[in-house]
Amino acid sequence: RGLIPKKKAFVFLRGLVGKPTSAILERIENAFIEWDDVILSVEIMVRMMHHQLRNEFSVFENAMSNACVYTIDPAVIFSRALGYEHGSALLNCFQAIAMTLLSNSARFERVRGVFFNDFEDTQMVALLQRALNGNNAHVVVARKKELFCEDESSDEFGQPRLPAETTLVVHNNSDAFGQNIETEGMTSLDGAFGCYSDAALVLNRSRTDLLSHVW
């Protein structure tokens, strides 16, 4: 614990994936990473991602009537603030630790698969497999291409190969304000939803509190 230099950050973070909750919480308390010109709190990053995953998976397990598979695309654009070379992989490590905490506390009944788009981080699938081992070893963890591509050597995604009565859940790293689905067309995942669904019809812009806690 204490200040972890950048060159040791990945060894420290990846070493926490798959560990018991008590061990993780002890190691992340007062742990900070010196990442170029910024200092990152490991505890804040892990707890924030854990909270997000817990919210998402509670909906899957409690509100959905059938099985689902969960796809993840890493936050590549946002991660550029942490550097083009390793920023995305750093955020992925925090997510894998958070997934470990979630898996340690709950067995997933609805979630049958987690598929990660590993085009920038080929180690993440193995980390997620380790994170879900134990309570959720029954959950399939694989590359997103295995779900969408008949030919894994191709970069073209096709229709997802899903079992019958299974819902596809797309974790989308968006700004959450909605205008993307109207303006971006097929240049982004947001725009694809706008082109191929009626999502734009249910946008609610009447709320006045959307920015009340942003500073």
Coordinates of C-alpha atoms in Angstrom, one line a residue:
R1 CA 0.0 0.0 0.0
G2 CA 1.0 3.6 -0.3
L3 CA 2.2 5.2 -3.5
I4 CA 2.6 2.6 -6.3
P5 CA 4.9 3.6 -9.2
K6 CA 3.5 3.3 -12.7
K7 CA 5.9 0.4 -13.7
K8 CA 4.5 -1.7 -10.8
A9 CA 0.8 -0.8 -11.2
F10 CA -0.3 -3.7 -13.5
V11 CA 1.4 -6.3 -11.3
F12 CA -0.3 -4.9 -8.2
L13 CA -3.8 -4.6 -9.8
R14 CA -3.8 -7.9 -11.7
G15 CA -2.6 -9.6 -8.6
L16 CA -5.9 -8.6 -6.8
V17 CA -8.2 -10.2 -9.4
G18 CA -9.8 -13.4 -8.0
K19 CA -8.8 -12.7 -4.4
P20 CA -11.2 -12.9 -1.4
T21 CA -13.0 -9.7 -0.7
S22 CA -11.3 -9.1 2.6
A23 CA -7.9 -9.3 1.0
I24 CA -8.8 -6.9 -1.8
L25 CA -10.3 -4.3 0.6
E26 CA -7.3 -4.4 2.8
R27 CA -4.9 -4.0 -0.2
I28 CA -6.7 -1.1 -1.9
E29 CA -7.2 1.0 1.2
N30 CA -4.8 4.0 1.1
A31 CA -3.3 2.6 -2.1
F32 CA -2.5 5.2 -4.8
I33 CA -1.0 4.8 -8.3
E34 CA 1.5 7.4 -9.6
W35 CA 0.5 7.5 -13.2
D36 CA 2.5 10.1 -15.2
D37 CA 1.3 13.5 -13.8
V38 CA -1.7 12.2 -11.9
I39 CA -2.3 10.3 -8.7
L40 CA -5.1 7.7 -8.8
S41 CA -6.8 6.3 -5.7
V42 CA -7.1 2.6 -6.2
E43 CA -9.9 2.4 -3.7
I44 CA -12.1 5.1 -5.3
M45 CA -11.7 3.6 -8.8
V46 CA -12.5 0.1 -7.6
R47 CA -15.5 1.1 -5.5
M48 CA -16.9 3.3 -8.2
M49 CA -16.8 0.5 -10.8
H50 CA -18.1 -2.0 -8.2
H51 CA -21.1 0.2 -7.6
Q52 CA -21.8 0.5 -11.3
L53 CA -21.6 -3.3 -11.9
R54 CA -23.7 -4.0 -8.8
N55 CA -26.4 -1.7 -10.1
E56 CA -26.3 -3.3 -13.6
F57 CA -26.3 -6.9 -12.5
S58 CA -29.0 -6.3 -9.9
V59 CA -31.3 -5.4 -12.8
F60 CA -30.3 -8.4 -14.8
E61 CA -30.9 -10.8 -11.8
N62 CA -34.1 -9.2 -10.4
A63 CA -35.9 -7.5 -13.3
M64 CA -35.3 -9.7 -16.3
S65 CA -37.4 -12.8 -16.9
N66 CA -35.0 -14.7 -19.0
A67 CA -31.3 -15.4 -19.3
C68 CA -28.9 -12.8 -20.8
V69 CA -25.4 -12.4 -22.0
Y70 CA -23.4 -9.2 -21.2
T71 CA -21.0 -7.6 -23.6
I72 CA -18.4 -5.0 -22.7
D73 CA -16.5 -2.6 -24.8
P74 CA -13.7 -0.8 -23.0
A75 CA -13.8 2.9 -22.4
V76 CA -11.1 3.6 -25.0
I77 CA -11.9 7.2 -25.8
F78 CA -12.2 8.3 -22.2
S79 CA -9.1 6.3 -21.3
R80 CA -7.0 8.5 -23.6
A81 CA -6.7 11.0 -20.7
L82 CA -4.5 8.3 -19.1
G83 CA -2.3 7.7 -22.2
Y84 CA -2.8 6.1 -25.5
E85 CA -0.7 3.1 -24.8
H86 CA -1.9 1.7 -21.4
G87 CA -4.8 3.9 -20.3
S88 CA -7.5 1.5 -21.4
A89 CA -5.8 -1.5 -19.9
L90 CA -5.5 0.4 -16.6
L91 CA -9.2 1.0 -16.4
N92 CA -9.8 -2.6 -17.3
C93 CA -7.9 -3.8 -14.3
F94 CA -10.1 -1.7 -12.0
Q95 CA -13.1 -3.3 -13.7
A96 CA -11.8 -6.8 -13.2
I97 CA -11.2 -6.2 -9.5
A98 CA -14.7 -4.8 -9.2
M99 CA -16.1 -7.8 -11.0
T100 CA -14.2 -10.0 -8.4
L101 CA -15.9 -8.2 -5.5
L102 CA -19.3 -8.6 -7.2
S103 CA -18.8 -12.3 -8.0
N104 CA -17.6 -13.0 -4.4
S105 CA -20.9 -11.7 -3.0
A106 CA -23.4 -13.1 -5.5
R107 CA -24.1 -16.1 -7.7
F108 CA -25.5 -15.0 -11.1
E109 CA -28.6 -16.9 -12.2
R110 CA -29.7 -14.8 -15.3
V111 CA -26.3 -13.8 -16.6
R112 CA -25.0 -16.7 -18.7
G113 CA -22.1 -15.1 -20.5
V114 CA -19.7 -12.1 -20.4
F115 CA -18.1 -11.2 -23.7
F116 CA -15.3 -8.6 -23.7
N117 CA -14.0 -6.7 -26.8
D118 CA -10.3 -7.3 -26.3
F119 CA -8.9 -5.4 -29.3
E120 CA -6.7 -3.2 -27.1
D121 CA -6.2 -5.5 -24.1
T122 CA -5.7 -9.2 -24.8
Q123 CA -5.3 -10.0 -21.1
M124 CA -8.7 -8.8 -20.0
V125 CA -10.6 -12.0 -20.9
A126 CA -8.3 -14.1 -18.7
L127 CA -8.7 -11.6 -15.9
L128 CA -12.5 -11.7 -16.1
Q129 CA -12.4 -15.5 -16.1
R130 CA -10.4 -15.4 -12.9
A131 CA -12.7 -12.8 -11.4
L132 CA -15.8 -15.0 -12.0
N133 CA -14.2 -18.2 -10.9
G134 CA -15.8 -19.6 -7.7
N135 CA -19.5 -18.5 -7.3
N136 CA -19.8 -17.9 -11.1
A137 CA -17.5 -20.4 -12.7
H138 CA -20.6 -21.5 -14.7
V139 CA -20.6 -18.1 -16.6
V140 CA -19.0 -18.2 -20.0
V141 CA -16.3 -15.6 -20.4
A142 CA -14.9 -15.0 -23.9
R143 CA -13.9 -12.6 -26.5
K144 CA -16.8 -10.5 -28.0
K145 CA -15.8 -11.7 -31.5
E146 CA -16.7 -15.2 -30.5
L147 CA -20.3 -14.1 -30.0
F148 CA -20.6 -11.9 -33.1
C149 CA -18.2 -13.2 -35.8
E150 CA -18.4 -16.5 -37.7
D151 CA -14.9 -15.8 -38.8
E152 CA -12.7 -14.5 -35.9
S153 CA -10.1 -13.3 -38.4
S154 CA -12.6 -10.8 -39.7
D155 CA -13.2 -7.4 -38.2
E156 CA -16.8 -7.4 -39.4
F157 CA -19.4 -8.1 -36.7
G158 CA -22.5 -10.0 -37.7
Q159 CA -25.6 -11.1 -35.9
P160 CA -24.9 -12.4 -32.3
R161 CA -25.1 -16.1 -31.9
L162 CA -27.5 -16.3 -28.9
P163 CA -29.3 -19.3 -27.5
A164 CA -33.1 -19.1 -27.8
E165 CA -34.9 -16.9 -25.2
T166 CA -31.7 -15.1 -24.3
T167 CA -31.3 -11.3 -24.1
L168 CA -28.3 -9.4 -25.4
V169 CA -27.1 -6.7 -23.0
V170 CA -24.8 -4.1 -24.3
H171 CA -22.7 -2.2 -21.8
N172 CA -22.2 1.1 -23.7
N173 CA -19.7 3.7 -22.5
S174 CA -21.8 6.8 -23.4
D175 CA -22.2 10.3 -22.0
A176 CA -25.8 9.3 -21.1
F177 CA -27.5 12.4 -22.4
G178 CA -29.1 10.8 -25.4
Q179 CA -28.4 13.2 -28.3
N180 CA -25.8 10.8 -29.7
I181 CA -28.4 8.4 -30.9
E182 CA -29.9 11.2 -33.1
T183 CA -26.8 12.7 -34.5
E184 CA -24.0 10.1 -34.9
G185 CA -25.5 7.7 -37.4
M186 CA -23.6 4.5 -38.0
T187 CA -20.3 6.1 -36.9
S188 CA -20.8 4.9 -33.3
L189 CA -22.7 2.3 -31.2
D190 CA -25.0 5.1 -29.9
G191 CA -25.8 6.0 -33.5
A192 CA -26.4 2.4 -34.5
F193 CA -29.1 2.2 -31.8
G194 CA -30.6 5.4 -33.2
C195 CA -30.6 4.0 -36.7
Y196 CA -32.0 0.6 -36.0
S197 CA -34.4 1.2 -33.1
D198 CA -37.1 3.7 -31.9
A199 CA -35.0 4.7 -28.9
A200 CA -35.0 8.4 -29.9
L201 CA -38.8 8.4 -29.3
V202 CA -38.5 7.8 -25.6
L203 CA -35.8 10.4 -24.8
N204 CA -36.9 12.5 -21.8
R205 CA -35.3 15.9 -21.8
S206 CA -37.7 17.4 -19.3
R207 CA -35.6 16.6 -16.3
T208 CA -33.9 19.6 -14.7
D209 CA -31.6 17.7 -12.3
L210 CA -29.3 15.9 -14.8
L211 CA -26.5 18.4 -14.2
S212 CA -27.3 19.2 -10.6
H213 CA -24.5 17.0 -9.2
V214 CA -21.8 17.7 -11.8
W215 CA -19.0 20.1 -11.1

